[in-house]
mmCIF file of C-alpha atoms and ligand atoms in Angstrom:
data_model
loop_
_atom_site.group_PDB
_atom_site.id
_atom_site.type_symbol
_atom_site.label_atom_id
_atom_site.label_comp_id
_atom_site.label_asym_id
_atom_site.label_seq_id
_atom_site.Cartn_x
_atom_site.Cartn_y
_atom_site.Cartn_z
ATOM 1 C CA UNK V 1 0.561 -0.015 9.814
ATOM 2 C CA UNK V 2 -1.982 2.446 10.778
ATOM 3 C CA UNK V 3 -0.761 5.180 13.481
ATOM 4 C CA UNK V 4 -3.651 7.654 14.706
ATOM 5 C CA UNK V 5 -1.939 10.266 17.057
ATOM 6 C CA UNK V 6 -3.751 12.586 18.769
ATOM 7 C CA UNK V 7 -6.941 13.366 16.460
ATOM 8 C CA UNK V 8 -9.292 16.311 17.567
ATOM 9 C CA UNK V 9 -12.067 16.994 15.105
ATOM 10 C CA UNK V 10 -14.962 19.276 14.947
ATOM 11 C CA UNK V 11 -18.762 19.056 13.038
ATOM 12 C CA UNK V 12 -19.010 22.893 13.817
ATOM 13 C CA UNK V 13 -18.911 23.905 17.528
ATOM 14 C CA UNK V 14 -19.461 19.706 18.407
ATOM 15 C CA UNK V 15 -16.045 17.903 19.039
ATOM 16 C CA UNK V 16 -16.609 14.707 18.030
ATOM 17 C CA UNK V 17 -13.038 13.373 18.810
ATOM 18 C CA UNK V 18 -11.272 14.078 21.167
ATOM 19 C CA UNK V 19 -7.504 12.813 21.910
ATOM 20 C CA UNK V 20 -7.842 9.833 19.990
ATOM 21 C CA UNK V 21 -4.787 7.704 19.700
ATOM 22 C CA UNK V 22 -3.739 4.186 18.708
ATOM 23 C CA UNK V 23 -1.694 2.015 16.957
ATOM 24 C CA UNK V 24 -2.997 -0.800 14.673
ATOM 25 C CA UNK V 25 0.356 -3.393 13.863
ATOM 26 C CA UNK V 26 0.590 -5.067 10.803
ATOM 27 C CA UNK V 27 -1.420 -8.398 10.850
ATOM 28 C CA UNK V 28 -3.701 -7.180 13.787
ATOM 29 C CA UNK V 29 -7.607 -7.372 14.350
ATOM 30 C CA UNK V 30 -8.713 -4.131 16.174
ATOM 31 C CA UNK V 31 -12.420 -4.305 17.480
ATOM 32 C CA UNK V 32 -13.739 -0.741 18.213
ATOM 33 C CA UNK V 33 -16.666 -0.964 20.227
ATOM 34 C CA UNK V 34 -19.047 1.601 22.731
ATOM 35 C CA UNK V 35 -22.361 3.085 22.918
ATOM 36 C CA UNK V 36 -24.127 4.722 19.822
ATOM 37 C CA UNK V 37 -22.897 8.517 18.749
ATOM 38 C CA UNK V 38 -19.148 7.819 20.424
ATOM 39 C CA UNK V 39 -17.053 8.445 17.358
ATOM 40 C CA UNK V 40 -16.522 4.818 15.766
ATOM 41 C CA UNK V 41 -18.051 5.546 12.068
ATOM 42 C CA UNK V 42 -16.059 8.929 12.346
ATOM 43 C CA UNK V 43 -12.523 7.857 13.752
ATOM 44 C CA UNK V 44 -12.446 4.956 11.068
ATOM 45 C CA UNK V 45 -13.411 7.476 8.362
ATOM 46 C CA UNK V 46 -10.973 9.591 9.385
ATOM 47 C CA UNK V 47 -8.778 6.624 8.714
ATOM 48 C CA UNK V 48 -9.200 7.011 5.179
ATOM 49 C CA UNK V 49 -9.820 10.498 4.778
ATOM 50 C CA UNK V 50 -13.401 10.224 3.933
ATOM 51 C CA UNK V 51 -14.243 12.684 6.762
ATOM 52 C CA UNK V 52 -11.088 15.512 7.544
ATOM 53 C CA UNK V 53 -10.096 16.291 10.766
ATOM 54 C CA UNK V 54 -8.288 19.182 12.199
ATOM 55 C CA UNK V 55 -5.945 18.089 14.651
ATOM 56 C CA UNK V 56 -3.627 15.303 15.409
ATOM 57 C CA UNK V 57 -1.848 12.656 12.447
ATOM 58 C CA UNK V 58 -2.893 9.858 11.173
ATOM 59 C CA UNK V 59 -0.208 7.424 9.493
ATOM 60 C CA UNK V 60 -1.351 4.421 6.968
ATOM 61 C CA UNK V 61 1.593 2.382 5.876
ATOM 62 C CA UNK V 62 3.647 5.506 5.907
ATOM 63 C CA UNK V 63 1.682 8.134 4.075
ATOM 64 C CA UNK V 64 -0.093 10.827 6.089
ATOM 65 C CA UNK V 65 -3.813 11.029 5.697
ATOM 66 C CA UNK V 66 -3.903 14.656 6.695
ATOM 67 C CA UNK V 67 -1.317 15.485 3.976
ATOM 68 C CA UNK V 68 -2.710 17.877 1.037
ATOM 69 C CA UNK V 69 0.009 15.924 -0.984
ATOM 70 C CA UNK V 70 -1.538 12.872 -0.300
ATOM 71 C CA UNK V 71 -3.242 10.716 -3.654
ATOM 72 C CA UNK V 72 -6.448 10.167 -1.758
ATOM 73 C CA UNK V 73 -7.726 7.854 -4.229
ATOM 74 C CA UNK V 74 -4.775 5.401 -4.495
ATOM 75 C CA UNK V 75 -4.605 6.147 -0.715
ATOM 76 C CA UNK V 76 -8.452 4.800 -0.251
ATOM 77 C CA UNK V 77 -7.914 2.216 -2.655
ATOM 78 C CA UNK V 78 -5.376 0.671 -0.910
ATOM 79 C CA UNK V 79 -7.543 0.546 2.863
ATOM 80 C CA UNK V 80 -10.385 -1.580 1.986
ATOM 81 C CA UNK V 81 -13.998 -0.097 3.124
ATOM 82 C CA UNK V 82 -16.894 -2.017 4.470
ATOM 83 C CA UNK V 83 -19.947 -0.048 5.338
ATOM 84 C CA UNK V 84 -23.572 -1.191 6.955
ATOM 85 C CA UNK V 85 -25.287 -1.193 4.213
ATOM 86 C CA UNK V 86 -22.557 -2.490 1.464
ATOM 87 C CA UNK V 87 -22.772 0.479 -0.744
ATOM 88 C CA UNK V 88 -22.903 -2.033 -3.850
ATOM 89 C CA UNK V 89 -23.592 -0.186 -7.226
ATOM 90 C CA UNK V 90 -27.325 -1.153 -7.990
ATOM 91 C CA UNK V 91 -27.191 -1.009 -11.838
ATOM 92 C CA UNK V 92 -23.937 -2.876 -12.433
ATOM 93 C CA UNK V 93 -23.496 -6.537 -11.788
ATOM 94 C CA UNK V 94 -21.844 -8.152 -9.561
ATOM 95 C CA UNK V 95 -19.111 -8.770 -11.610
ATOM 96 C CA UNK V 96 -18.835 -5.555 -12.441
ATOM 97 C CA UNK V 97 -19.207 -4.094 -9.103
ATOM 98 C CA UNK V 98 -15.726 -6.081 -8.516
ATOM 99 C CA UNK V 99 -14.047 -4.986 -11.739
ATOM 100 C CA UNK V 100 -14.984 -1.374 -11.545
ATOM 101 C CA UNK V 101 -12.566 0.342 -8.917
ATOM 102 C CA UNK V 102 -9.665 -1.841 -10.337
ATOM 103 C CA UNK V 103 -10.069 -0.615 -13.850
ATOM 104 C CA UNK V 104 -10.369 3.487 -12.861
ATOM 105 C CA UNK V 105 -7.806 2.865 -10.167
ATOM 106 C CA UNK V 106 -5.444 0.815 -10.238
ATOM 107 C CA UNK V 107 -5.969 0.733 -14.759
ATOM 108 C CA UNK V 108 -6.248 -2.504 -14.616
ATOM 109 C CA UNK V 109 -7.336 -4.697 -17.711
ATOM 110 C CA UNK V 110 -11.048 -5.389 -17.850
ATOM 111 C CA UNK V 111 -9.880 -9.096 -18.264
ATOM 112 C CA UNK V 112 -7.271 -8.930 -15.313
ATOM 113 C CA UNK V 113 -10.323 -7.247 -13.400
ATOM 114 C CA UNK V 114 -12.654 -9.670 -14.583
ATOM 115 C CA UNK V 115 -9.832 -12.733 -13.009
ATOM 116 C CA UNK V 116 -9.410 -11.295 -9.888
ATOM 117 C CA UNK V 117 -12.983 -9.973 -9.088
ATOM 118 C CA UNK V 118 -14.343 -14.103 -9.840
ATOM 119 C CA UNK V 119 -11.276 -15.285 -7.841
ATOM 120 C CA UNK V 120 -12.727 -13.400 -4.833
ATOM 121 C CA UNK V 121 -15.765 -14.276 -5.602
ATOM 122 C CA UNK V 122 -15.007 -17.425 -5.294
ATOM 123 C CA UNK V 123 -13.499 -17.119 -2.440
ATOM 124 C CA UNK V 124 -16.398 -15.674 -0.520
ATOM 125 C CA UNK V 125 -18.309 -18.400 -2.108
ATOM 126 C CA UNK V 126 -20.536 -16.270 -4.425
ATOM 127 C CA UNK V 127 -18.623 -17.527 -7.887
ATOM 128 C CA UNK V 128 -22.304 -18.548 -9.170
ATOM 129 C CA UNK V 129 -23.625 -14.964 -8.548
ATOM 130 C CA UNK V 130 -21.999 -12.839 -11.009
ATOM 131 C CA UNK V 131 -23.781 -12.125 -13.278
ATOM 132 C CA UNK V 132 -26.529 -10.991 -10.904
ATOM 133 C CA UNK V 133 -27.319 -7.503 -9.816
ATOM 134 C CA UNK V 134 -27.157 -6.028 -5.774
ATOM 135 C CA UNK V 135 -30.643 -6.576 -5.547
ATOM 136 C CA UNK V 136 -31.090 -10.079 -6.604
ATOM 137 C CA UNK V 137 -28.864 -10.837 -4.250
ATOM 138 C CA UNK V 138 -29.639 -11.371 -0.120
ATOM 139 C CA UNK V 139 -28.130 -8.792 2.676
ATOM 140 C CA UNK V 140 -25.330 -11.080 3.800
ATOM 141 C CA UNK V 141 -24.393 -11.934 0.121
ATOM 142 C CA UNK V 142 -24.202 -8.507 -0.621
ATOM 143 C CA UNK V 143 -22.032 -7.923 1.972
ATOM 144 C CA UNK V 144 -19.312 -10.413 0.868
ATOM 145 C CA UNK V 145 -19.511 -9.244 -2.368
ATOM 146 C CA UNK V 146 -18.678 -5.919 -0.794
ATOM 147 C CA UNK V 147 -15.976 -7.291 0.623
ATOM 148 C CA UNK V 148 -14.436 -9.416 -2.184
ATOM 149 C CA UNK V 149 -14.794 -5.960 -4.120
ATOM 150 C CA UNK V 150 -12.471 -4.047 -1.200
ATOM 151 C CA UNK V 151 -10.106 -7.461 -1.378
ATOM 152 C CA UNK V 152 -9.584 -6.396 -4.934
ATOM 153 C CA UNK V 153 -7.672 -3.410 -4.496
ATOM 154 C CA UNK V 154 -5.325 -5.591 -2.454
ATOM 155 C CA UNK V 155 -5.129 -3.189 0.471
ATOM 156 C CA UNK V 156 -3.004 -3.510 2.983
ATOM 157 C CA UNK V 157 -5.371 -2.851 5.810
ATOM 158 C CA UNK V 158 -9.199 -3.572 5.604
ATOM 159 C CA UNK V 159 -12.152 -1.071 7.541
ATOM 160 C CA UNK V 160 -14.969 -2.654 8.433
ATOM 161 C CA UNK V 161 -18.293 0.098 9.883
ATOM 162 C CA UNK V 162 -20.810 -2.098 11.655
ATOM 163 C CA UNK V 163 -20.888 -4.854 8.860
ATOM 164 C CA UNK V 164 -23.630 -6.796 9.930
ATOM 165 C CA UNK V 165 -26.021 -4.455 11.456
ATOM 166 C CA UNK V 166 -27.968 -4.456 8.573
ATOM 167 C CA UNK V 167 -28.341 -8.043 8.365
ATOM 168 C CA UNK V 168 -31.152 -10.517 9.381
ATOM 169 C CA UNK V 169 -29.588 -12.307 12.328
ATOM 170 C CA UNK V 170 -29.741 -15.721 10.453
ATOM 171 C CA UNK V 171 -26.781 -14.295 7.698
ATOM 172 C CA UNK V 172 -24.838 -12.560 10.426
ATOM 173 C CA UNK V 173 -22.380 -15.631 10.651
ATOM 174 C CA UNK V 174 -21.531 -15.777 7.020
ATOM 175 C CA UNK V 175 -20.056 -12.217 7.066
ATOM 176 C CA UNK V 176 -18.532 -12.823 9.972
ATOM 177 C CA UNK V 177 -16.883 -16.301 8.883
ATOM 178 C CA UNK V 178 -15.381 -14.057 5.785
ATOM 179 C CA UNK V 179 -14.017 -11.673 8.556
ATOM 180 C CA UNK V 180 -12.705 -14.749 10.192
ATOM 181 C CA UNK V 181 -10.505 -15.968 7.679
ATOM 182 C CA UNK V 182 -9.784 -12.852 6.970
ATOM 183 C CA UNK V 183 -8.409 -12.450 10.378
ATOM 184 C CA UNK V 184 -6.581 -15.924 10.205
ATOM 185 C CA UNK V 185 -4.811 -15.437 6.738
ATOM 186 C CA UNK V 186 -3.018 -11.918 8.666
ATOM 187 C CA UNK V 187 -5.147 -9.222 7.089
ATOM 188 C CA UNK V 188 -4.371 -6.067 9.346
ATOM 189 C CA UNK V 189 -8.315 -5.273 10.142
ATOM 190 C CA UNK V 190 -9.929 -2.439 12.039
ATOM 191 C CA UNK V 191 -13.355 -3.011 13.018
ATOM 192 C CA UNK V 192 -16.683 -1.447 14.234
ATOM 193 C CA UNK V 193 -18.836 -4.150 15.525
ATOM 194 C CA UNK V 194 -21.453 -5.174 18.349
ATOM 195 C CA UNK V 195 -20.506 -9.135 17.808
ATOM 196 C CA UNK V 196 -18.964 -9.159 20.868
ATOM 197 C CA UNK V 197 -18.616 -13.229 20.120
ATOM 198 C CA UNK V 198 -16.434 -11.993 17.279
ATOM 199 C CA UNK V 199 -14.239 -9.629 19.290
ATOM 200 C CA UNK V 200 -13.909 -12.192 21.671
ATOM 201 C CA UNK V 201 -12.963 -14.588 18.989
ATOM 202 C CA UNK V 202 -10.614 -13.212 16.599
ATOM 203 C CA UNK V 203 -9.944 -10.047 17.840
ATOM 204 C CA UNK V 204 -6.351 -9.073 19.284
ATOM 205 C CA UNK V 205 -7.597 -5.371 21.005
ATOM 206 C CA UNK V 206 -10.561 -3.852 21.708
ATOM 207 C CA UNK V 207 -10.797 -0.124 21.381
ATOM 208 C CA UNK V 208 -13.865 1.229 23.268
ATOM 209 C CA UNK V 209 -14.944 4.515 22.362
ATOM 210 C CA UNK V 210 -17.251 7.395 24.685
ATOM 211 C CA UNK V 211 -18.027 10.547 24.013
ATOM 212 C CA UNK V 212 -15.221 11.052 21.568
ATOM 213 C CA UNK V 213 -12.889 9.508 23.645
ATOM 214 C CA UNK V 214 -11.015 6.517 23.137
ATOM 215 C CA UNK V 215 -11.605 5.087 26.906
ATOM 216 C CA UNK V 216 -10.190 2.005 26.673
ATOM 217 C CA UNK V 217 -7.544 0.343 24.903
ATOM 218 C CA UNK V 218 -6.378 -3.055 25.343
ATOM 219 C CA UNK V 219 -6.396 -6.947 24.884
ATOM 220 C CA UNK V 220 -9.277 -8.804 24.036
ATOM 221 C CA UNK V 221 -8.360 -10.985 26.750
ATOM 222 C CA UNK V 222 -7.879 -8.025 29.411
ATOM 223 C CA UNK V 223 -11.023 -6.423 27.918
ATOM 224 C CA UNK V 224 -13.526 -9.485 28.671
ATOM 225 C CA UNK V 225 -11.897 -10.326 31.776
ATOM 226 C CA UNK V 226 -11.980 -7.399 33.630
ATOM 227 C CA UNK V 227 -12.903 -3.688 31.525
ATOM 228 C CA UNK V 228 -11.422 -1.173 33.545
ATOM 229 C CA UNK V 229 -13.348 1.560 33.271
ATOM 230 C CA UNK V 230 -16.782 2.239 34.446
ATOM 231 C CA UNK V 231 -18.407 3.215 31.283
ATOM 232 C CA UNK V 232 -16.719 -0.390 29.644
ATOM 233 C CA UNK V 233 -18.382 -2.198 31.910
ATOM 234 C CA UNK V 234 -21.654 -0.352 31.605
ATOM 235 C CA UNK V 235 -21.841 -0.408 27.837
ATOM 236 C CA UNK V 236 -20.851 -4.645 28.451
ATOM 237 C CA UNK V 237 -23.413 -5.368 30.794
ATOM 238 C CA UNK V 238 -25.656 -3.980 28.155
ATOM 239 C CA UNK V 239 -25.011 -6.133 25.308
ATOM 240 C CA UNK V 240 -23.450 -8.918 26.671
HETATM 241 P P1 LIG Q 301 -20.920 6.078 16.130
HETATM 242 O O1 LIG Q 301 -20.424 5.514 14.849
HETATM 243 O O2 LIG Q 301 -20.092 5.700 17.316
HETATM 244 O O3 LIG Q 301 -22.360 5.788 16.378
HETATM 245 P P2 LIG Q 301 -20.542 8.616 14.784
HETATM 246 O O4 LIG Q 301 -19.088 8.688 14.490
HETATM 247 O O5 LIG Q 301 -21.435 8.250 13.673
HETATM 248 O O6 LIG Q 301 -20.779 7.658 16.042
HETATM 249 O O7 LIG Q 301 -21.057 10.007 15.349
HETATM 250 C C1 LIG Q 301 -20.460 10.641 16.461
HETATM 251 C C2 LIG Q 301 -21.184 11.912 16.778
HETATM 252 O O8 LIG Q 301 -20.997 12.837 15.726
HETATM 253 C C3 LIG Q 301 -22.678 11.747 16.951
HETATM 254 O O9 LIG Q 301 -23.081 12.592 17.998
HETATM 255 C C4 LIG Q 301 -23.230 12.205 15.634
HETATM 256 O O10 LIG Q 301 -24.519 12.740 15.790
HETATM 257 C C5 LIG Q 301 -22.240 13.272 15.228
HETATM 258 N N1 LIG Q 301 -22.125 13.393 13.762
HETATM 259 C C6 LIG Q 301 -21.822 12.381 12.906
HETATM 260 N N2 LIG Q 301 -21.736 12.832 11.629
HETATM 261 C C7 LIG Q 301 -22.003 14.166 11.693
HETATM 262 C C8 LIG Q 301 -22.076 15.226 10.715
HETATM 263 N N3 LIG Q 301 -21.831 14.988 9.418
HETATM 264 N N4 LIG Q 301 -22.354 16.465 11.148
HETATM 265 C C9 LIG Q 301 -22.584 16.720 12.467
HETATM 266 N N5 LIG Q 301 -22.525 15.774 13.440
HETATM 267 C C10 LIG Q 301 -22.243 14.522 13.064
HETATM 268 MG MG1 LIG Q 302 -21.382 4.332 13.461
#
């Protein structure tokens, strides 16, 4: 589903990856983990071309990123995006934070928008919400509301950066129950995240990141039991 082979990329003279490669399958939960400034918010960007990078392929569902001929909007719309700090629009509703992406995208009906966006609202158990605005609304809320807005666009892969860093701990477990079924219903997921409970959980491989580098690459199972590498371990002992 998503193939990232060999990605170098550059902020000026700084490589900021370097050599990156792996494989996501269809129906797998990737956790990418390691220590602050290794690459995760960039190598999942690069995922969805919001950031460009100059070396190395990466392939979603058979289209290449990279490619100048790619449609980079029907491209993005179809890998859902969830940041930190849920990136709702302020002024529109809730509802129509859902419907707005499928109407100018995917020219969908403002009533066939209006259906779907309350079905996943629903679903993330905010139904009673709509009509609210972002800031009526708590952090965790907003952040399955950002989420039942990327389930919209019925992507075929979903990119989560750090979801619930923003969050008072107390709504940390509601996002991460979304991400759960998520997981369980066979979404193909790629995610930054420190909730090493949640890697260890629902995750099927663990990608740690240093420097750039993608250091470590394997089971959850493998990656809990016994992290190879030094800097794994490290960066474990830390924040387990
Ligand atoms: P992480 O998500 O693992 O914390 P990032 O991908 O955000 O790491 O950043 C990796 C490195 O790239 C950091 O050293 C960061 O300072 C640097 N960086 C990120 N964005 C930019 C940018 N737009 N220009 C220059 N350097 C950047
Ligand atoms: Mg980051």
């Amino acid at each position: 589903m998503i193939s990232i082979e060999h990605i170098n990329k550059w902020y000026g003279d700084f490589q900021v990856l370097t050599d990156c490669t792996a494989d996501i399958s269809k129906g797998e939960v990737v956790v990418v983990c390691g220590p602050s400034g290794s690459g995760k918010s960039t190598l999942i960007k690069c995922v969805n071309a919001l950031e460009p990078f100059q070396e190395g392929r990466i392939i979603v569902d058979g289209i290449s990123v990279g490619d100048p001929q790619t449609d980079l909007p029907l491209l993005r719309s179809r890998i859902g995006m969830v940041f930190q700090n849920f990136e709702l629009f302020p002024h529109l509703s809730i509802t129509e934070n859902l419907m707005l992406a499928q109407q100018r995208v995917l020219g969908r009906s403002a009533d066939e928008a209006r259906d779907t966006g309350l079905k996943l609202l629903d679903r993330v158990g905010l139904k009673v919400q709509a009509a609210k605005f972002p800031g009526q609304l708590s952090g965790g809320q907003q952040q399955r509301v950002a989420i039942a807005r990327a389930l919209a666009m019925n992507p075929i892969a979903m990119l989560f950066d750090e979801p619930t860093s923003a969050l008072d701990p107390e709504m940390v477990n509601e996002v991460l129950d979304v991400m759960t079924e998520l997981a369980q219903e066979g979404m193909t997921m790629m995610c930054v995240t420190h909730e090493m409970g949640f890697a260890r959980r629902v995750a099927n491989r663990v990608i740690f990141m240093d420097k750039g580098h993608i250091e470590e690459d394997c089971s959850a199972v493998e990656f809990f039991g016994s992290p190879r590498g030094e800097r794994a371990q490290h960066f474990l002992s830390k924040i387990l």
